[in-house]
Tab-separated table of C-alpha atoms in Angstrom:
chain	number	residue	atom	x	y	z
A	1	MET	CA	93.696	249.465	13.312
A	2	THR	CA	96.759	247.224	13.210
A	3	ALA	CA	99.380	248.382	10.689
A	4	LEU	CA	101.124	245.993	8.281
A	5	THR	CA	104.575	246.371	6.720
A	6	LEU	CA	106.960	244.192	4.744
A	7	SER	CA	110.212	244.760	6.593
A	8	THR	CA	113.618	244.990	4.928
A	9	ALA	CA	115.267	244.303	8.305
A	10	GLY	CA	116.613	240.897	9.167
A	11	ALA	CA	115.525	238.939	12.208
A	12	ALA	CA	118.730	239.911	14.020
A	13	THR	CA	118.412	243.638	13.315
A	14	LEU	CA	114.684	244.315	13.601
A	15	ARG	CA	113.722	246.620	16.444
A	16	ALA	CA	110.359	245.619	17.911
A	17	ASP	CA	108.707	244.434	21.105
A	18	ALA	CA	108.860	240.813	20.007
A	19	LEU	CA	109.980	238.525	17.216
A	20	VAL	CA	107.792	235.600	16.122
A	21	VAL	CA	109.428	232.432	14.815
A	22	GLY	CA	107.956	229.117	13.773
A	23	VAL	CA	108.692	225.657	15.127
A	24	ALA	CA	107.309	222.354	13.904
A	25	LYS	CA	106.860	218.903	15.358
A	26	SER	CA	109.845	216.709	14.716
A	27	PRO	CA	109.412	214.047	12.009
A	28	LYS	CA	109.171	210.418	13.115
A	29	GLY	CA	112.334	209.344	14.854
A	30	GLY	CA	113.338	212.908	15.636
A	31	LYS	CA	113.553	214.516	19.025
A	32	GLY	CA	112.221	217.900	20.083
A	33	PRO	CA	110.698	220.690	17.982
A	34	VAL	CA	112.268	221.666	14.664
A	35	VAL	CA	113.064	225.328	14.012
A	36	ALA	CA	111.269	226.443	10.838
A	37	PRO	CA	112.821	228.444	7.974
A	38	GLY	CA	112.930	232.163	8.629
A	39	ALA	CA	114.318	231.724	12.143
A	40	GLU	CA	117.938	230.935	11.227
A	41	ALA	CA	119.337	234.163	12.693
A	42	VAL	CA	117.377	233.642	15.890
A	43	ASP	CA	118.592	230.057	16.192
A	44	SER	CA	122.147	231.318	15.736
A	45	ALA	CA	121.651	233.859	18.531
A	46	PHE	CA	120.726	230.902	20.759
A	47	GLY	CA	123.954	229.179	19.747
A	48	GLY	CA	122.099	226.817	17.431
A	49	LYS	CA	120.136	225.411	20.366
A	50	LEU	CA	116.737	227.139	20.050
A	51	GLY	CA	115.022	223.794	19.494
A	52	ALA	CA	116.667	222.299	22.567
A	53	VAL	CA	115.754	225.318	24.714
A	54	LEU	CA	112.139	225.096	23.606
A	55	GLU	CA	112.063	221.357	24.278
A	56	SER	CA	113.330	221.982	27.820
A	57	LEU	CA	110.365	224.300	28.320
A	58	GLY	CA	107.923	221.641	27.145
A	59	ALA	CA	107.364	222.958	23.625
A	60	THR	CA	106.637	220.374	20.925
A	61	GLY	CA	105.844	222.451	17.841
A	62	ALA	CA	102.177	221.434	17.984
A	63	GLU	CA	99.848	223.712	16.067
A	64	GLY	CA	98.897	226.870	17.974
A	65	GLU	CA	101.398	226.255	20.789
A	66	VAL	CA	102.970	229.521	21.958
A	67	THR	CA	106.182	229.815	23.958
A	68	LYS	CA	107.762	233.127	24.996
A	69	LEU	CA	111.507	233.405	25.631
A	70	PRO	CA	113.750	236.269	26.696
A	71	ALA	CA	115.835	237.179	23.657
A	72	PRO	CA	119.579	236.458	23.852
A	73	ALA	CA	122.365	238.882	22.992
A	74	GLY	CA	122.599	239.492	19.272
A	75	LEU	CA	118.919	240.336	18.771
A	76	LYS	CA	117.352	243.814	18.952
A	77	VAL	CA	114.106	242.563	20.480
A	78	PRO	CA	113.495	241.741	24.170
A	79	VAL	CA	111.215	238.742	23.514
A	80	VAL	CA	111.166	235.806	21.119
A	81	LEU	CA	107.818	234.101	20.636
A	82	ALA	CA	107.917	230.593	19.173
A	83	VAL	CA	104.642	229.448	17.655
A	84	GLY	CA	103.814	225.881	16.671
A	85	LEU	CA	103.179	225.091	13.007
A	86	GLY	CA	102.152	221.460	13.501
A	87	SER	CA	103.832	218.639	11.621
A	88	ALA	CA	106.926	219.524	9.616
A	89	PRO	CA	106.391	219.066	5.862
A	90	GLU	CA	107.956	216.168	4.008
A	91	LYS	CA	111.286	216.766	2.324
A	92	GLY	CA	110.820	218.953	-0.761
A	93	GLU	CA	107.403	220.160	0.384
A	94	SER	CA	106.347	223.463	1.961
A	95	PHE	CA	104.317	224.480	4.975
A	96	ASP	CA	100.606	224.664	4.261
A	97	PRO	CA	99.540	228.342	3.916
A	98	ASP	CA	96.681	227.906	6.348
A	99	ALA	CA	99.068	226.460	8.949
A	100	LEU	CA	101.044	229.700	8.576
A	101	ARG	CA	97.829	231.713	8.762
A	102	ARG	CA	96.707	230.004	11.958
A	103	ALA	CA	100.152	230.270	13.552
A	104	ALA	CA	100.407	233.975	12.759
A	105	GLY	CA	96.973	234.480	14.279
A	106	SER	CA	97.916	232.644	17.479
A	107	ALA	CA	101.080	234.718	17.799
A	108	ALA	CA	99.286	238.015	17.202
A	109	ARG	CA	96.717	237.196	19.899
A	110	ALA	CA	99.502	236.306	22.343
A	111	LEU	CA	101.114	239.694	21.705
A	112	SER	CA	98.083	241.820	22.553
A	113	GLY	CA	99.223	245.047	24.179
A	114	SER	CA	102.496	245.162	22.218
A	115	LYS	CA	103.226	248.033	19.863
A	116	LYS	CA	105.197	246.131	17.204
A	117	ALA	CA	106.162	242.560	16.404
A	118	GLY	CA	108.198	241.000	13.621
A	119	PHE	CA	106.981	237.749	12.050
A	120	ALA	CA	109.904	235.610	10.848
A	121	LEU	CA	107.837	232.671	9.612
A	122	PRO	CA	108.594	230.608	6.486
A	123	VAL	CA	108.127	232.627	3.274
A	124	GLU	CA	108.634	230.948	-0.083
A	125	ASP	CA	106.229	232.866	-2.290
A	126	ALA	CA	103.446	235.454	-2.350
A	127	SER	CA	100.858	232.978	-1.042
A	128	ASP	CA	102.892	232.661	2.157
A	129	VAL	CA	103.017	236.449	2.476
A	130	THR	CA	99.229	236.541	2.134
A	131	ALA	CA	98.750	233.800	4.730
A	132	ILE	CA	101.079	235.282	7.354
A	133	ALA	CA	99.840	238.855	6.912
A	134	GLU	CA	96.181	237.844	6.855
A	135	GLY	CA	96.493	235.521	9.842
A	136	ALA	CA	98.325	238.091	11.933
A	137	LEU	CA	95.842	240.848	11.096
A	138	LEU	CA	92.878	238.589	11.870
A	139	GLY	CA	94.495	237.314	15.045
A	140	ALA	CA	95.143	240.861	16.240
A	141	TYR	CA	91.412	241.610	16.284
A	142	ALA	CA	89.665	242.731	19.469
A	143	PHE	CA	86.185	244.174	19.956
A	144	THR	CA	86.621	246.951	22.503
A	145	ALA	CA	83.915	249.427	21.482
A	146	TYR	CA	81.891	248.928	24.661
A	147	GLN	CA	84.654	248.665	27.220
A	148	GLY	CA	84.714	252.429	27.777
A	149	GLY	CA	87.352	254.815	29.035
A	150	GLU	CA	90.257	256.649	27.497
A	151	LYS	CA	93.018	254.511	26.084
A	152	THR	CA	96.301	254.826	27.944
A	153	GLY	CA	99.785	254.522	26.539
A	154	LYS	CA	100.204	251.145	28.231
A	155	GLY	CA	98.209	249.142	25.725
A	156	LYS	CA	95.144	248.903	27.983
A	157	ASN	CA	91.895	250.769	28.496
A	158	ASP	CA	92.039	253.011	31.563
A	159	ASN	CA	89.206	251.057	33.173
A	160	GLY	CA	91.425	247.990	33.406
A	161	GLY	CA	89.793	246.350	30.405
A	162	ALA	CA	91.316	244.005	27.860
A	163	LYS	CA	94.625	244.771	26.223
A	164	LEU	CA	94.551	246.558	22.910
A	165	PRO	CA	95.450	244.592	19.759
A	166	LEU	CA	99.014	244.345	18.496
A	167	GLY	CA	99.796	247.734	16.963
A	168	GLU	CA	102.067	246.869	14.027
A	169	ILE	CA	102.933	243.686	12.167
A	170	ALA	CA	106.230	243.525	10.292
A	171	VAL	CA	106.518	240.521	7.964
A	172	LEU	CA	110.133	239.421	7.527
A	173	GLY	CA	111.424	237.351	4.653
A	174	ALA	CA	109.097	239.005	2.149
A	175	LYS	CA	110.411	241.367	-0.513
A	176	PRO	CA	108.859	244.850	-0.247
A	177	ARG	CA	109.863	245.733	-3.819
A	178	ASP	CA	108.596	242.492	-5.322
A	179	LYS	CA	105.288	243.262	-7.068
A	180	ALA	CA	103.717	239.943	-6.116
A	181	HIS	CA	104.741	240.239	-2.462
A	182	LYS	CA	103.582	243.837	-2.266
A	183	ALA	CA	100.238	242.984	-3.883
A	184	ALA	CA	99.808	240.036	-1.494
A	185	ALA	CA	100.329	242.289	1.525
A	186	GLU	CA	97.964	244.942	0.197
A	187	ARG	CA	95.292	242.328	-0.506
A	188	ALA	CA	95.704	240.836	2.970
A	189	GLN	CA	95.299	244.272	4.541
A	190	VAL	CA	92.073	244.932	2.610
A	191	VAL	CA	90.471	241.544	3.195
A	192	ALA	CA	91.451	241.266	6.853
A	193	THR	CA	90.211	244.792	7.523
A	194	GLU	CA	86.833	243.981	6.008
A	195	VAL	CA	86.584	240.644	7.843
A	196	ASN	CA	87.227	242.545	11.065
A	197	ILE	CA	84.546	245.096	10.150
A	198	ALA	CA	82.112	242.214	9.638
A	199	ARG	CA	83.133	240.940	13.073
A	200	ASP	CA	82.458	244.363	14.569
A	201	LEU	CA	78.972	244.409	13.053
A	202	ILE	CA	78.214	240.919	14.357
A	203	ASN	CA	79.460	241.783	17.837
A	204	THR	CA	77.561	245.072	18.056
A	205	PRO	CA	74.636	244.756	20.503
A	206	PRO	CA	71.187	244.717	18.883
A	207	ASN	CA	70.121	247.860	20.733
A	208	ASP	CA	72.688	249.697	18.605
A	209	LEU	CA	72.530	247.662	15.392
A	210	ASN	CA	69.058	247.382	13.884
A	211	PRO	CA	67.982	247.332	10.230
A	212	GLU	CA	68.032	251.116	9.935
A	213	SER	CA	71.489	251.592	11.491
A	214	PHE	CA	72.952	248.685	9.480
A	215	ALA	CA	71.601	250.311	6.319
A	216	ALA	CA	73.251	253.572	7.387
A	217	VAL	CA	76.606	251.790	7.768
A	218	ALA	CA	76.233	250.348	4.262
A	219	THR	CA	75.303	253.751	2.829
A	220	ALA	CA	78.352	255.410	4.373
A	221	ALA	CA	80.680	252.665	3.122
A	222	GLY	CA	79.176	252.961	-0.344
A	223	LYS	CA	79.943	256.665	-0.530
A	224	GLU	CA	83.492	256.072	0.638
A	225	ASN	CA	84.219	253.267	-1.824
A	226	GLY	CA	82.303	254.197	-4.966
A	227	ILE	CA	79.523	251.660	-4.432
A	228	LYS	CA	75.971	252.614	-5.363
A	229	VAL	CA	73.623	251.951	-2.461
A	230	GLN	CA	69.845	251.768	-2.559
A	231	VAL	CA	67.814	251.353	0.630
A	232	LEU	CA	64.194	250.249	0.572
A	233	ASP	CA	62.454	251.272	3.809
A	234	GLU	CA	59.228	249.791	5.128
A	235	LYS	CA	57.081	251.993	2.869
A	236	ALA	CA	59.021	251.034	-0.254
A	237	LEU	CA	58.931	247.381	0.783
A	238	ALA	CA	55.156	247.534	1.189
A	239	LYS	CA	54.743	249.249	-2.160
A	240	GLY	CA	56.970	246.655	-3.819
A	241	GLY	CA	55.193	243.689	-2.277
A	242	TYR	CA	58.072	242.281	-0.229
A	243	GLY	CA	55.830	240.168	1.976
A	244	GLY	CA	58.597	237.979	3.368
A	245	ILE	CA	60.804	240.773	4.700
A	246	LEU	CA	57.809	242.733	5.959
A	247	GLY	CA	56.250	239.663	7.559
A	248	VAL	CA	59.383	238.928	9.579
A	249	GLY	CA	59.927	242.539	10.633
A	250	LYS	CA	56.378	243.564	11.482
A	251	GLY	CA	56.633	242.519	15.140
A	252	SER	CA	59.466	244.937	15.873
A	253	GLU	CA	59.520	248.663	16.533
A	254	ALA	CA	62.605	248.774	14.284
A	255	PRO	CA	61.203	248.377	10.748
A	256	PRO	CA	62.945	246.223	8.115
A	257	ARG	CA	65.135	247.283	5.214
A	258	LEU	CA	66.364	245.805	1.946
A	259	VAL	CA	69.734	247.242	0.969
A	260	LYS	CA	71.278	246.891	-2.469
A	261	LEU	CA	74.985	247.549	-2.929
A	262	ALA	CA	76.172	247.716	-6.528
A	263	TYR	CA	79.864	247.612	-7.386
A	264	THR	CA	80.634	247.853	-11.095
A	265	HIS	CA	83.843	247.715	-13.097
A	266	PRO	CA	83.976	249.222	-16.601
A	267	LYS	CA	85.764	246.167	-18.043
A	268	ALA	CA	83.693	243.531	-16.269
A	269	THR	CA	81.962	240.837	-18.327
A	270	LYS	CA	80.504	238.819	-15.428
A	271	THR	CA	78.078	239.705	-12.658
A	272	LEU	CA	77.699	238.047	-9.285
A	273	ALA	CA	74.909	238.599	-6.783
A	274	PHE	CA	75.539	238.012	-3.082
A	275	VAL	CA	72.493	237.797	-0.814
A	276	GLY	CA	72.831	237.972	2.970
A	277	LYS	CA	70.456	237.130	5.788
A	278	GLY	CA	70.403	240.141	8.114
A	279	ILE	CA	68.257	239.379	11.152
A	280	THR	CA	69.753	241.925	13.529
A	281	TYR	CA	68.138	240.133	16.448
A	282	ASP	CA	66.210	236.879	16.400
A	283	SER	CA	63.936	236.144	19.333
A	284	GLY	CA	62.127	233.519	17.288
A	285	GLY	CA	59.075	235.759	17.102
A	286	ILE	CA	55.825	234.234	18.350
A	287	SER	CA	57.597	230.838	18.131
A	288	LEU	CA	59.856	232.152	20.884
A	289	LYS	CA	63.246	230.555	21.339
A	290	PRO	CA	63.717	228.608	24.593
A	291	ALA	CA	65.841	229.942	27.455
A	292	GLY	CA	69.535	229.795	26.708
A	293	HIS	CA	69.115	230.286	22.960
A	294	ASN	CA	68.586	234.051	22.831
A	295	GLU	CA	71.821	235.412	24.240
A	296	THR	CA	73.859	235.260	21.016
A	297	MET	CA	71.104	236.042	18.546
A	298	LYS	CA	72.673	239.376	17.638
A	299	CYS	CA	74.788	237.185	15.336
A	300	ASP	CA	71.850	236.282	13.087
A	301	MET	CA	72.888	239.007	10.661
A	302	SER	CA	76.284	237.388	10.001
A	303	GLY	CA	75.335	236.527	6.427
A	304	ALA	CA	74.516	240.142	5.625
A	305	ALA	CA	77.748	241.244	7.327
A	306	ALA	CA	79.711	238.815	5.147
A	307	VAL	CA	78.033	240.055	1.970
A	308	PHE	CA	78.590	243.693	2.933
A	309	SER	CA	82.296	243.194	3.652
A	310	ALA	CA	82.833	241.099	0.519
A	311	VAL	CA	81.369	243.786	-1.738
A	312	VAL	CA	83.451	246.506	-0.071
A	313	SER	CA	86.558	244.302	-0.416
A	314	ALA	CA	85.901	243.841	-4.128
A	315	ALA	CA	85.573	247.595	-4.561
A	316	LYS	CA	88.784	248.319	-2.643
A	317	LEU	CA	90.650	245.692	-4.678
A	318	GLY	CA	89.205	247.004	-7.944
A	319	LEU	CA	88.189	243.527	-9.116
A	320	GLU	CA	87.123	243.250	-12.753
A	321	VAL	CA	83.671	241.871	-11.991
A	322	ASN	CA	80.277	243.422	-11.263
A	323	ILE	CA	78.806	242.533	-7.877
A	324	THR	CA	75.464	243.307	-6.328
A	325	GLY	CA	75.082	242.730	-2.624
A	326	TRP	CA	71.626	242.340	-1.120
A	327	LEU	CA	71.193	242.783	2.628
A	328	ALA	CA	67.798	241.484	3.800
A	329	LEU	CA	67.501	243.239	7.161
A	330	ALA	CA	64.831	242.719	9.811
A	331	GLU	CA	64.424	242.201	13.539
A	332	ASN	CA	62.329	239.174	14.502
A	333	MET	CA	60.334	240.067	17.617
A	334	PRO	CA	57.080	238.920	19.281
A	335	SER	CA	54.374	241.527	19.701
A	336	GLY	CA	50.723	242.175	18.963
A	337	SER	CA	51.618	242.996	15.376
A	338	ALA	CA	53.972	240.056	14.796
A	339	THR	CA	53.374	237.367	12.197
A	340	ARG	CA	51.693	234.321	13.762
A	341	PRO	CA	52.113	230.628	13.054
A	342	GLY	CA	49.394	229.897	10.543
A	343	ASP	CA	49.602	233.265	8.789
A	344	VAL	CA	50.089	233.302	5.019
A	345	LEU	CA	52.518	235.763	3.448
A	346	ARG	CA	52.514	236.819	-0.186
A	347	MET	CA	56.132	237.023	-1.224
A	348	TYR	CA	57.801	239.400	-3.663
A	349	SER	CA	57.747	236.591	-6.256
A	350	GLY	CA	53.955	236.339	-5.940
A	351	LYS	CA	54.109	232.933	-4.249
A	352	THR	CA	52.282	232.467	-0.966
A	353	VAL	CA	53.967	230.951	2.078
A	354	GLU	CA	52.214	229.462	5.096
A	355	VAL	CA	54.264	230.332	8.159
A	356	LEU	CA	54.267	227.277	10.408
A	357	ASN	CA	57.150	228.497	12.567
A	358	THR	CA	58.103	232.158	12.943
A	359	ASP	CA	61.594	231.100	14.004
A	360	ALA	CA	62.177	229.869	10.447
A	361	GLU	CA	62.333	233.512	9.425
A	362	GLY	CA	65.680	233.720	7.655
A	363	ARG	CA	64.424	231.846	4.630
A	364	LEU	CA	61.524	234.307	4.350
A	365	VAL	CA	63.695	237.425	4.075
A	366	LEU	CA	66.165	235.619	1.814
A	367	ALA	CA	63.363	234.469	-0.488
A	368	ASP	CA	62.343	238.037	-1.291
A	369	ALA	CA	65.962	239.109	-1.784
A	370	LEU	CA	66.726	236.112	-4.017
A	371	THR	CA	63.758	236.889	-6.257
A	372	ARG	CA	64.791	240.533	-6.500
A	373	ALA	CA	68.416	239.614	-7.223
A	374	SER	CA	67.271	237.161	-9.909
A	375	GLU	CA	65.458	239.933	-11.797
A	376	GLU	CA	68.832	241.422	-12.746
A	377	LYS	CA	69.934	238.146	-14.380
A	378	PRO	CA	73.369	237.770	-12.757
A	379	ASP	CA	75.681	234.997	-13.893
A	380	ALA	CA	75.444	233.450	-10.434
A	381	ILE	CA	73.860	234.078	-7.037
A	382	VAL	CA	75.303	233.055	-3.688
A	383	ASP	CA	73.291	233.521	-0.517
A	384	VAL	CA	74.941	233.408	2.905
A	385	ALA	CA	73.023	232.857	6.123
A	386	THR	CA	73.089	231.609	9.693
A	387	LEU	CA	70.076	229.628	8.613
A	388	THR	CA	69.606	226.384	10.516
A	389	GLY	CA	70.569	224.672	13.732
A	390	ALA	CA	70.318	221.470	11.714
A	391	MET	CA	73.452	222.450	9.792
A	392	VAL	CA	75.330	222.821	13.074
A	393	MET	CA	74.123	219.374	14.091
A	394	ALA	CA	75.348	217.970	10.775
A	395	LEU	CA	78.725	219.713	10.428
A	396	GLY	CA	79.617	221.102	13.852
A	397	ASN	CA	80.657	224.584	14.874
A	398	ARG	CA	83.544	225.181	12.471
A	399	THR	CA	82.274	224.036	9.067
A	400	PHE	CA	79.692	225.636	6.810
A	401	GLY	CA	77.491	223.741	4.404
A	402	ILE	CA	77.128	224.449	0.680
A	403	MET	CA	74.088	223.578	-1.421
A	404	ALA	CA	73.559	224.520	-5.058
A	405	ASN	CA	71.459	223.919	-8.139
A	406	ASP	CA	74.669	223.219	-10.081
A	407	ASP	CA	77.113	220.555	-8.889
A	408	ALA	CA	80.145	222.142	-10.546
A	409	PHE	CA	79.422	225.511	-8.921
A	410	ARG	CA	78.979	223.872	-5.515
A	411	THR	CA	82.314	222.107	-5.967
A	412	SER	CA	84.019	225.355	-6.978
A	413	ILE	CA	82.811	227.168	-3.869
A	414	HIS	CA	83.920	224.260	-1.687
A	415	GLU	CA	87.390	224.306	-3.270
A	416	ILE	CA	87.623	228.087	-2.910
A	417	ALA	CA	86.649	227.903	0.749
A	418	GLU	CA	89.308	225.282	1.399
A	419	GLU	CA	91.855	227.390	-0.488
A	420	VAL	CA	91.325	230.424	1.753
A	421	GLY	CA	91.170	228.376	4.944
A	422	GLU	CA	87.422	228.293	5.606
A	423	ALA	CA	86.164	224.810	6.420
A	424	SER	CA	83.184	223.795	4.289
A	425	TRP	CA	81.352	220.748	3.032
A	426	PRO	CA	79.108	220.183	-0.034
A	427	MET	CA	75.561	219.158	0.849
A	428	PRO	CA	72.759	217.759	-1.337
A	429	LEU	CA	69.294	219.062	-2.153
A	430	PRO	CA	67.249	215.822	-2.067
A	431	ALA	CA	64.096	216.259	-4.141
A	432	ASP	CA	62.108	213.908	-1.900
A	433	LEU	CA	62.302	216.409	0.984
A	434	ARG	CA	60.374	219.025	-1.010
A	435	LYS	CA	57.037	217.277	-0.442
A	436	GLY	CA	57.249	217.955	3.286
A	437	MET	CA	56.737	221.669	2.595
A	438	ASP	CA	53.441	221.160	0.755
A	439	SER	CA	50.711	223.308	2.298
A	440	PRO	CA	46.938	222.825	2.005
A	441	THR	CA	46.547	226.607	2.328
A	442	ALA	CA	49.413	228.218	0.408
A	443	ASP	CA	51.889	227.479	-2.380
A	444	ILE	CA	54.492	226.311	0.106
A	445	ALA	CA	55.090	226.181	3.878
A	446	ASN	CA	58.190	227.551	5.534
A	447	MET	CA	58.799	224.253	7.339
A	448	GLY	CA	59.143	220.656	6.207
A	449	GLU	CA	60.535	217.439	7.628
A	450	ARG	CA	62.534	217.837	10.841
A	451	MET	CA	65.238	215.419	9.749
A	452	GLY	CA	67.473	217.053	7.176
A	453	GLY	CA	66.211	220.476	8.218
A	454	GLY	CA	69.211	222.284	6.751
A	455	LEU	CA	68.554	220.673	3.377
A	456	VAL	CA	64.849	221.510	3.613
A	457	ALA	CA	65.779	225.172	4.072
A	458	GLY	CA	67.939	225.010	0.958
A	459	LEU	CA	65.080	223.486	-1.028
A	460	PHE	CA	62.799	226.291	0.151
A	461	LEU	CA	65.245	228.959	-1.045
A	462	GLN	CA	65.682	227.226	-4.391
A	463	GLU	CA	61.996	227.900	-5.103
A	464	PHE	CA	62.752	231.641	-5.241
A	465	VAL	CA	65.783	231.585	-7.540
A	466	GLY	CA	65.135	232.758	-11.079
A	467	GLU	CA	64.932	230.119	-13.795
A	468	GLY	CA	68.267	229.299	-15.432
A	469	ILE	CA	70.373	231.167	-12.845
A	470	THR	CA	73.258	229.349	-11.193
A	471	TRP	CA	72.801	229.556	-7.428
A	472	ALA	CA	74.466	228.372	-4.234
A	473	HIS	CA	73.357	228.550	-0.610
A	474	VAL	CA	75.988	228.782	2.141
A	475	ASP	CA	74.745	227.997	5.657
A	476	ILE	CA	77.241	229.471	8.142
A	477	ALA	CA	75.181	228.760	11.280
A	478	GLY	CA	78.095	226.873	12.849
A	479	PRO	CA	81.199	229.007	12.231
A	480	ALA	CA	79.644	232.495	12.182
A	481	PHE	CA	79.817	233.033	15.948
A	482	HIS	CA	82.402	231.377	18.174
A	483	GLU	CA	81.403	230.998	21.814
A	484	GLY	CA	84.500	229.172	23.027
A	485	ALA	CA	88.077	230.260	23.671
A	486	PRO	CA	89.895	231.927	20.754
A	487	TYR	CA	92.128	229.750	18.579
A	488	GLY	CA	94.390	230.505	15.640
A	489	TYR	CA	93.070	233.660	14.019
A	490	THR	CA	89.509	232.981	15.219
A	491	PRO	CA	88.342	235.238	18.072
A	492	LYS	CA	85.571	234.754	20.589
A	493	GLY	CA	82.338	236.172	19.112
A	494	GLY	CA	81.747	237.120	15.494
A	495	THR	CA	84.186	235.493	13.075
A	496	GLY	CA	83.427	237.052	9.683
A	497	SER	CA	82.832	233.597	8.221
A	498	ALA	CA	82.438	233.413	4.409
A	499	VAL	CA	83.896	236.870	3.657
A	500	ARG	CA	87.155	235.415	2.376
A	501	THR	CA	85.345	232.757	0.339
A	502	LEU	CA	83.145	235.361	-1.359
A	503	VAL	CA	86.126	237.595	-2.135
A	504	ARG	CA	88.077	234.708	-3.654
A	505	LEU	CA	85.013	233.709	-5.682
A	506	ALA	CA	84.856	237.262	-7.019
A	507	GLU	CA	88.574	237.174	-7.866
A	508	ARG	CA	88.283	233.884	-9.717
A	509	THR	CA	85.223	235.115	-11.593
A	510	ALA	CA	87.090	238.275	-12.588
A	511	ALA	CA	89.970	236.131	-13.840
A	512	GLY	CA	87.582	233.989	-15.890
A	513	ASP	CA	88.320	230.852	-13.878
A	514	LEU	CA	84.668	229.939	-13.334
A	515	GLY	CA	83.575	229.838	-16.963
């Protein structure tokens, strides 16, 4: 695990493998990259010509651009790494925290294999400390569990595998004795650690992560962090009438689970419920996915991973709010015992659902979990799921959609997501699309109109939310799993999407900012 410190050393005196500084694009009419605040001592070591040296090497200060330089005399590090921050802010304004977060992530990735690096990026207040620390910790992530071999002292696996993550991050310019700065660093360490644990879960192959083993991970984390954990196995699910979860999981040799995590605070006056879709592998079931669509389906439990990590984060931070996390876990497989298109399931709510497509399974497990969560009358419910390809078509690979039965709540979640650097967009729940799910056989079908399919899924889930309960649905199908090259603090593979939004929602609820 990458260590984090707030260093009292200056940029000229820090001893490390590398020193990270920020550069920005020159304002209109300017020439060459502009050295950002925090790098004054480094610029001086270059004789005041760091910007000119970088320009000669082709650097522009564009966001995510990384340029390594041998350090000049006067610095205690062998390497200076200049990272682009994008456009320089207008006079009197500051760098956007997420620009700092992304830059720190890019730098940390570029320094894989190093033992220690100092980050001399612009720091004006605690929010900048949070952004730099969080970005660097997230950028330093690597999933190496299956690369094998003993780790050598050279920062690589002995089988010649990928370099190990940056070992230690020292944030310069922060004040270690300042309560706000110290709290910001501690929060960043907690949240980034849990995001990275969510990433690990998402990246774990489905032969090692099934409903039972995921439930075991949750149980162990609960014991460690004072969270009460209840696991309903297939027998308890059958006894309780959880027809949706059982119907999805009945085709697999790995039976389903419903896991409840309960974090409570003695002074809390509000309760949130987080519900996560946890399909540990999604073949599509009898409605088998076409070739080329199965390879990444270990990521279909990303919603449950986000919920799990958010609850653990809240417990570690000691937030003054009660949170229940519900992990609806199943493996969707085709077999002689699998649910068929045309089957009717009786859900935990008592409603019947005609299954027209077994690959629309996420909404079935979520429906049971939403009904169960509603029974405890929380102040609000948020479900998180890699639910529909339609949402990816609508918003692309980096933005998640938000639907809700309360416009103000939907707006709040959107604003929170933007605040923490997670791209999101509010989406409607058009009432006219509900008719498409009418079934001549059951109370509702699990499919409706093809156009607007992401909205149809939201309308389906809304049917299972308790009356009078504020609810939002977050569809992370796009950003949950990144198949391209890493960028900023986003790695290839599982991203941990929505964890930071859920944690910030919990913090704002604890502070009474959501009414």
